[in-house]
XYZ file of N, CA, C and O in Angstrom:
448
model
N 121.800 77.660 121.722
C 121.326 78.811 121.558
C 122.330 79.882 122.407
O 122.604 80.898 121.874
N 122.975 79.221 123.358
C 123.988 80.040 124.171
C 125.293 80.249 123.175
O 125.796 81.533 123.301
N 125.610 79.297 122.399
C 126.645 79.545 121.520
C 126.436 80.453 120.315
O 127.203 81.192 120.067
N 125.191 80.411 119.940
C 124.785 81.385 118.830
C 124.740 82.855 119.413
O 125.235 83.737 118.789
N 124.496 82.966 120.615
C 124.360 84.282 121.232
C 125.819 84.779 121.455
O 126.172 85.954 121.198
N 126.553 83.918 121.886
C 128.137 84.288 122.016
C 128.858 84.551 120.629
O 129.486 85.660 120.722
N 128.418 83.856 119.694
C 129.067 84.174 118.322
C 128.359 85.487 117.755
O 129.164 86.297 117.283
N 127.019 85.745 117.987
C 126.556 87.035 117.410
C 127.074 88.336 118.213
O 127.411 89.306 117.627
N 127.159 88.094 119.571
C 127.695 89.275 120.397
C 129.242 89.512 119.976
O 129.552 90.718 119.845
N 129.945 88.662 119.814
C 131.442 88.671 119.395
C 131.558 89.388 117.923
O 132.291 90.399 117.911
N 130.669 89.031 117.132
C 130.569 89.524 115.690
C 130.163 91.087 115.702
O 130.757 91.997 115.174
N 129.140 91.328 116.585
C 128.615 92.761 116.710
C 129.645 93.729 117.387
O 129.666 94.855 117.159
N 130.376 93.010 118.299
C 131.376 93.802 119.063
C 132.574 94.217 118.064
O 133.135 95.345 117.956
N 132.940 93.215 117.284
C 133.968 93.499 116.266
C 133.564 94.589 115.353
O 134.282 95.317 114.860
N 132.244 94.537 114.764
C 131.768 95.590 114.017
C 131.775 96.755 114.699
O 132.120 97.970 113.943
N 131.221 96.904 115.926
C 131.166 98.208 116.459
C 132.631 98.741 116.736
O 132.930 99.956 116.509
N 133.781 97.878 117.130
C 135.009 98.365 117.323
C 135.499 98.877 115.931
O 136.390 99.806 115.779
N 135.218 98.125 114.877
C 135.731 98.458 113.476
C 135.012 99.816 113.101
O 135.567 100.700 112.282
N 133.793 100.157 113.393
C 133.220 101.367 113.131
C 133.903 102.498 113.802
O 134.114 103.617 113.118
N 134.260 102.304 115.011
C 134.869 103.517 115.796
C 136.334 103.613 115.133
O 136.761 104.828 114.881
N 137.048 102.495 114.773
C 138.235 102.747 114.123
C 138.018 103.352 112.656
O 138.895 104.237 112.341
N 137.018 102.973 111.998
C 136.746 103.391 110.597
C 136.367 105.128 110.752
O 136.863 105.786 109.796
N 135.578 105.260 111.616
C 135.067 106.679 111.871
C 136.321 107.545 112.115
O 136.609 108.705 111.540
N 137.243 107.050 112.989
C 138.457 107.718 113.425
C 139.302 107.838 112.173
O 140.106 108.867 112.151
N 139.351 106.835 111.321
C 140.303 106.861 110.023
C 139.834 107.930 109.094
O 140.614 108.406 108.445
N 138.415 108.009 108.977
C 137.909 108.862 107.959
C 138.335 110.423 108.264
O 138.757 111.189 107.605
N 138.275 110.562 109.742
C 138.628 111.946 110.279
C 140.025 112.139 110.781
O 140.305 113.030 111.462
N 140.932 111.102 110.491
C 142.277 111.187 111.211
C 143.055 112.415 110.673
O 143.832 112.982 111.517
N 142.904 112.948 109.558
C 143.608 113.961 109.066
C 143.284 115.269 109.826
O 144.091 115.935 110.421
N 141.996 115.594 110.360
C 141.447 116.632 110.910
C 141.905 116.364 112.451
O 142.212 117.374 113.022
N 141.796 115.248 112.947
C 142.102 114.924 114.265
C 143.417 115.238 114.571
O 143.838 115.992 115.542
N 144.359 114.652 113.809
C 145.799 114.882 113.889
C 146.250 116.399 113.738
O 147.185 116.854 114.605
N 145.650 117.035 112.897
C 146.126 118.371 112.623
C 145.618 119.292 113.740
O 146.254 120.036 114.351
N 144.436 119.075 114.361
C 143.992 119.805 115.521
C 144.773 119.473 116.804
O 145.038 120.376 117.567
N 145.041 118.171 116.989
C 145.720 117.754 118.278
C 147.109 118.010 118.183
O 147.792 118.530 119.286
N 147.868 117.722 117.103
C 149.361 117.580 117.210
C 150.037 118.947 116.561
O 151.137 119.055 116.852
N 149.248 119.578 115.689
C 149.870 120.601 115.011
C 151.324 120.440 114.453
O 152.124 121.107 114.356
N 151.354 119.194 113.801
C 152.704 118.751 113.248
C 152.363 118.108 111.811
O 151.477 117.223 111.813
N 153.141 118.364 110.924
C 152.886 117.776 109.535
C 153.342 116.423 109.648
O 152.717 115.524 109.014
N 154.478 116.000 110.492
C 154.704 114.589 110.536
C 153.736 113.727 111.145
O 153.321 112.726 110.660
N 153.098 114.313 112.181
C 151.932 113.558 112.892
C 150.674 113.549 111.993
O 150.086 112.377 111.799
N 150.437 114.451 111.198
C 149.338 114.439 110.312
C 149.556 113.268 109.123
O 148.702 112.464 108.899
N 150.823 113.107 108.785
C 151.154 112.223 107.582
C 151.012 110.834 108.293
O 150.645 109.811 107.660
N 151.428 110.492 109.630
C 151.431 109.314 110.114
C 150.015 108.794 110.383
O 149.624 107.846 110.122
N 149.169 109.699 110.992
C 147.805 109.445 111.209
C 146.972 109.128 109.849
O 146.196 108.280 109.808
N 147.400 109.910 108.840
C 146.699 109.736 107.516
C 147.036 108.417 106.953
O 146.270 107.628 106.214
N 148.294 107.998 107.223
C 148.864 106.540 106.642
C 148.061 105.633 107.377
O 147.687 104.565 106.920
N 147.934 105.680 108.774
C 147.066 104.680 109.628
C 145.718 104.640 109.030
O 145.109 103.561 108.927
N 145.112 105.666 108.888
C 143.821 105.758 108.415
C 143.579 105.051 107.063
O 142.651 104.465 106.736
N 144.646 105.428 106.259
C 144.618 104.695 104.867
C 144.590 103.280 104.988
O 143.904 102.512 104.360
N 145.463 102.686 105.908
C 145.463 101.221 106.127
C 144.244 100.749 106.649
O 143.763 99.635 106.267
N 143.501 101.396 107.555
C 142.311 101.014 108.187
C 141.246 100.941 107.169
O 140.290 100.125 107.161
N 141.061 101.988 106.365
C 140.070 102.034 105.097
C 140.341 101.127 103.921
O 139.617 101.388 102.981
N 141.423 100.401 103.785
C 141.615 99.397 102.865
C 140.641 98.602 102.359
O 140.262 98.438 101.179
N 139.927 97.801 103.309
C 138.873 97.067 102.779
C 137.783 97.716 101.938
O 137.207 97.172 100.922
N 137.319 98.964 102.422
C 136.109 99.506 101.639
C 136.709 100.059 100.259
O 136.055 100.122 99.295
N 137.976 100.605 100.348
C 138.509 101.005 99.111
C 138.728 99.925 98.111
O 138.374 100.011 96.958
N 138.872 98.788 98.543
C 139.196 97.510 97.604
C 137.853 97.119 97.288
O 137.674 96.605 96.009
N 136.841 97.150 98.025
C 135.506 96.800 97.689
C 134.919 97.714 96.628
O 134.352 97.364 95.544
N 135.075 99.072 96.788
C 134.592 100.015 95.990
C 135.388 99.714 94.511
O 134.847 100.104 93.478
N 136.722 99.581 94.442
C 137.478 99.319 93.338
C 136.980 98.167 92.587
O 136.983 97.995 91.391
N 136.691 97.015 93.412
C 136.253 95.822 92.611
C 134.790 95.960 91.951
O 134.591 95.340 90.995
N 134.037 96.817 92.629
C 132.678 97.127 92.008
C 132.688 98.050 91.009
O 131.704 98.251 90.235
N 133.683 98.710 90.753
C 133.847 99.572 89.639
C 133.050 100.906 89.672
O 133.011 101.519 90.768
N 132.196 101.083 88.718
C 131.372 102.307 88.753
C 130.090 102.139 89.423
O 129.131 102.902 89.499
N 129.852 100.968 90.002
C 128.610 100.577 90.767
C 128.298 101.568 91.931
O 127.247 102.102 92.328
N 129.430 101.977 92.693
C 129.435 102.812 93.634
C 130.140 104.141 93.506
O 131.101 104.181 92.589
N 129.746 105.220 94.155
C 130.363 106.495 94.006
C 131.721 106.441 94.665
O 131.860 106.176 95.918
N 132.775 106.846 93.879
C 134.103 106.942 94.472
C 134.407 108.015 95.376
O 135.498 108.074 96.001
N 133.461 109.102 95.392
C 133.627 110.255 96.225
C 133.060 110.172 97.555
O 132.855 110.981 98.243
N 132.704 108.920 97.974
C 132.051 108.626 99.251
C 132.753 109.100 100.527
O 132.196 109.662 101.316
N 134.115 109.111 100.484
C 134.660 109.527 101.672
C 134.358 111.136 101.898
O 134.291 111.591 103.196
N 134.268 111.902 100.834
C 133.918 113.340 100.959
C 132.534 113.597 101.058
O 131.986 114.462 101.839
N 131.696 112.890 100.335
C 130.301 113.200 100.195
C 129.431 112.536 101.433
O 128.406 113.308 101.846
N 129.717 111.230 101.734
C 129.028 110.754 102.667
C 130.069 109.844 103.682
O 130.002 108.521 103.504
N 130.701 110.590 104.557
C 131.748 109.822 105.280
C 131.292 108.699 106.231
O 131.893 107.626 106.648
N 130.057 109.070 106.756
C 129.499 107.992 107.734
C 129.036 106.633 107.085
O 129.248 105.605 107.460
N 128.471 106.695 105.674
C 128.241 105.363 105.189
C 129.492 104.761 104.704
O 129.589 103.517 104.746
N 130.377 105.508 104.372
C 131.716 104.943 104.006
C 132.485 104.170 105.186
O 132.887 103.075 105.186
N 132.242 104.905 106.425
C 132.795 104.053 107.610
C 131.993 102.945 107.898
O 132.536 101.978 108.521
N 130.717 103.038 107.819
C 129.810 102.037 108.142
C 130.038 100.728 107.323
O 130.169 99.647 107.827
N 130.412 100.976 106.023
C 130.553 99.845 105.052
C 131.868 99.233 105.513
O 132.114 98.104 105.486
N 132.881 100.144 105.712
C 134.193 99.652 106.090
C 134.115 98.844 107.327
O 134.765 97.883 107.577
N 133.305 99.303 108.233
C 133.202 98.642 109.681
C 132.594 97.258 109.444
O 133.088 96.322 110.200
N 131.620 96.940 108.608
C 131.080 95.826 108.366
C 132.090 94.781 107.844
O 132.294 93.736 108.204
N 132.871 95.343 106.744
C 133.942 94.442 106.115
C 135.129 94.150 107.068
O 135.535 93.121 107.241
N 135.676 95.166 107.733
C 136.724 94.930 108.590
C 136.305 94.314 109.741
O 137.026 93.285 110.283
N 135.161 94.554 110.365
C 134.663 93.738 111.657
C 134.513 92.358 111.290
O 134.755 91.396 112.149
N 133.797 91.901 110.084
C 133.692 90.509 109.811
C 134.996 89.921 109.613
O 135.215 88.737 109.926
N 135.903 90.606 108.912
C 137.217 90.020 108.744
C 137.973 89.748 110.000
O 138.566 88.730 110.198
N 137.861 90.679 110.845
C 138.509 90.485 112.195
C 137.825 89.300 113.006
O 138.470 88.382 113.668
N 136.550 89.275 112.916
C 135.835 88.221 113.543
C 136.147 86.922 113.067
O 136.415 85.925 113.897
N 136.139 86.574 111.606
C 136.647 85.422 111.297
C 138.067 85.068 111.331
O 138.334 83.748 111.606
N 138.839 85.923 111.467
C 140.391 85.643 111.660
C 140.589 85.347 113.140
O 141.606 84.727 113.478
N 139.757 85.918 113.928
C 140.092 85.700 115.449
C 139.144 84.627 116.050
O 139.233 84.464 117.373
N 138.302 84.060 115.406
C 137.533 82.912 115.946
C 138.200 81.826 116.549
O 137.652 81.489 117.642
N 139.180 81.419 115.991
C 140.045 80.267 116.624
C 140.498 80.761 117.972
O 140.528 80.065 118.892
N 141.086 81.962 118.014
C 141.567 82.454 119.184
C 140.711 82.853 120.252
O 140.793 82.482 121.439
N 139.462 83.391 119.921
C 138.523 83.578 120.856
C 137.855 82.398 121.484
O 137.462 82.373 122.681
N 137.508 81.505 120.619
C 136.515 80.477 121.068
C 137.316 79.060 121.153
O 136.778 78.139 121.672
N 138.531 79.061 120.881
C 139.243 77.826 120.934
C 139.153 76.866 119.742
O 138.280 77.093 118.928
N 139.840 75.729 119.675
C 139.872 74.990 118.673
C 138.777 74.007 118.671
O 138.262 73.349 117.781
N 138.125 73.781 119.895
C 137.026 72.689 119.991
C 135.687 73.196 119.322
O 134.860 72.306 119.016
N 135.568 74.548 119.270
C 134.302 74.878 118.716
C 134.122 74.390 117.131
O 132.964 73.953 116.791
N 135.146 74.312 116.302
C 134.989 73.965 115.019
C 134.695 72.394 114.972
O 134.017 71.903 114.232
N 135.311 71.709 115.947
C 135.101 70.201 115.900
C 133.697 69.955 116.434
O 133.017 69.009 116.044
N 133.093 70.748 117.396
C 131.811 70.586 117.820
C 130.940 70.863 116.830
O 129.880 70.090 116.661
N 131.052 71.809 116.001
C 130.071 72.130 114.845
C 130.041 71.043 113.927
O 128.964 70.475 113.362
N 131.090 70.444 113.612
C 131.326 69.380 112.643
C 130.613 68.125 113.035
O 130.003 67.389 112.244
N 130.718 67.735 114.308
C 130.221 66.642 114.943
C 128.692 66.619 115.009
O 128.071 65.489 114.965
N 128.025 67.666 114.929
C 126.494 67.891 115.040
C 125.968 67.570 113.625
O 124.666 67.313 113.663
N 126.614 67.619 112.597
C 126.100 67.535 111.317
C 125.750 66.095 110.912
O 126.295 65.079 111.083
């Protein structure tokens, strides 16, 4: 039970951190324009935001016409939330070995 709580907590933490990143990426254009007043800074922040929002764009592209492609403009919070779940889950699964060590995988396999 202790291990399950540890895994769930780290997954939820990754999704929360990804939501903050995704929300910032959706509004990166306006944040950078307001803070830096520079075209170069706006372009750099917009490029970083584009990279952060890649998972949701790829998911929408794979689903074709199932989802509305204007979601960043019409409903930015749901767009950021979907991206947070996708990006947070990817970060969690990629960093599991680093966070919990190599013994966790062996422990799970030995109990089956």
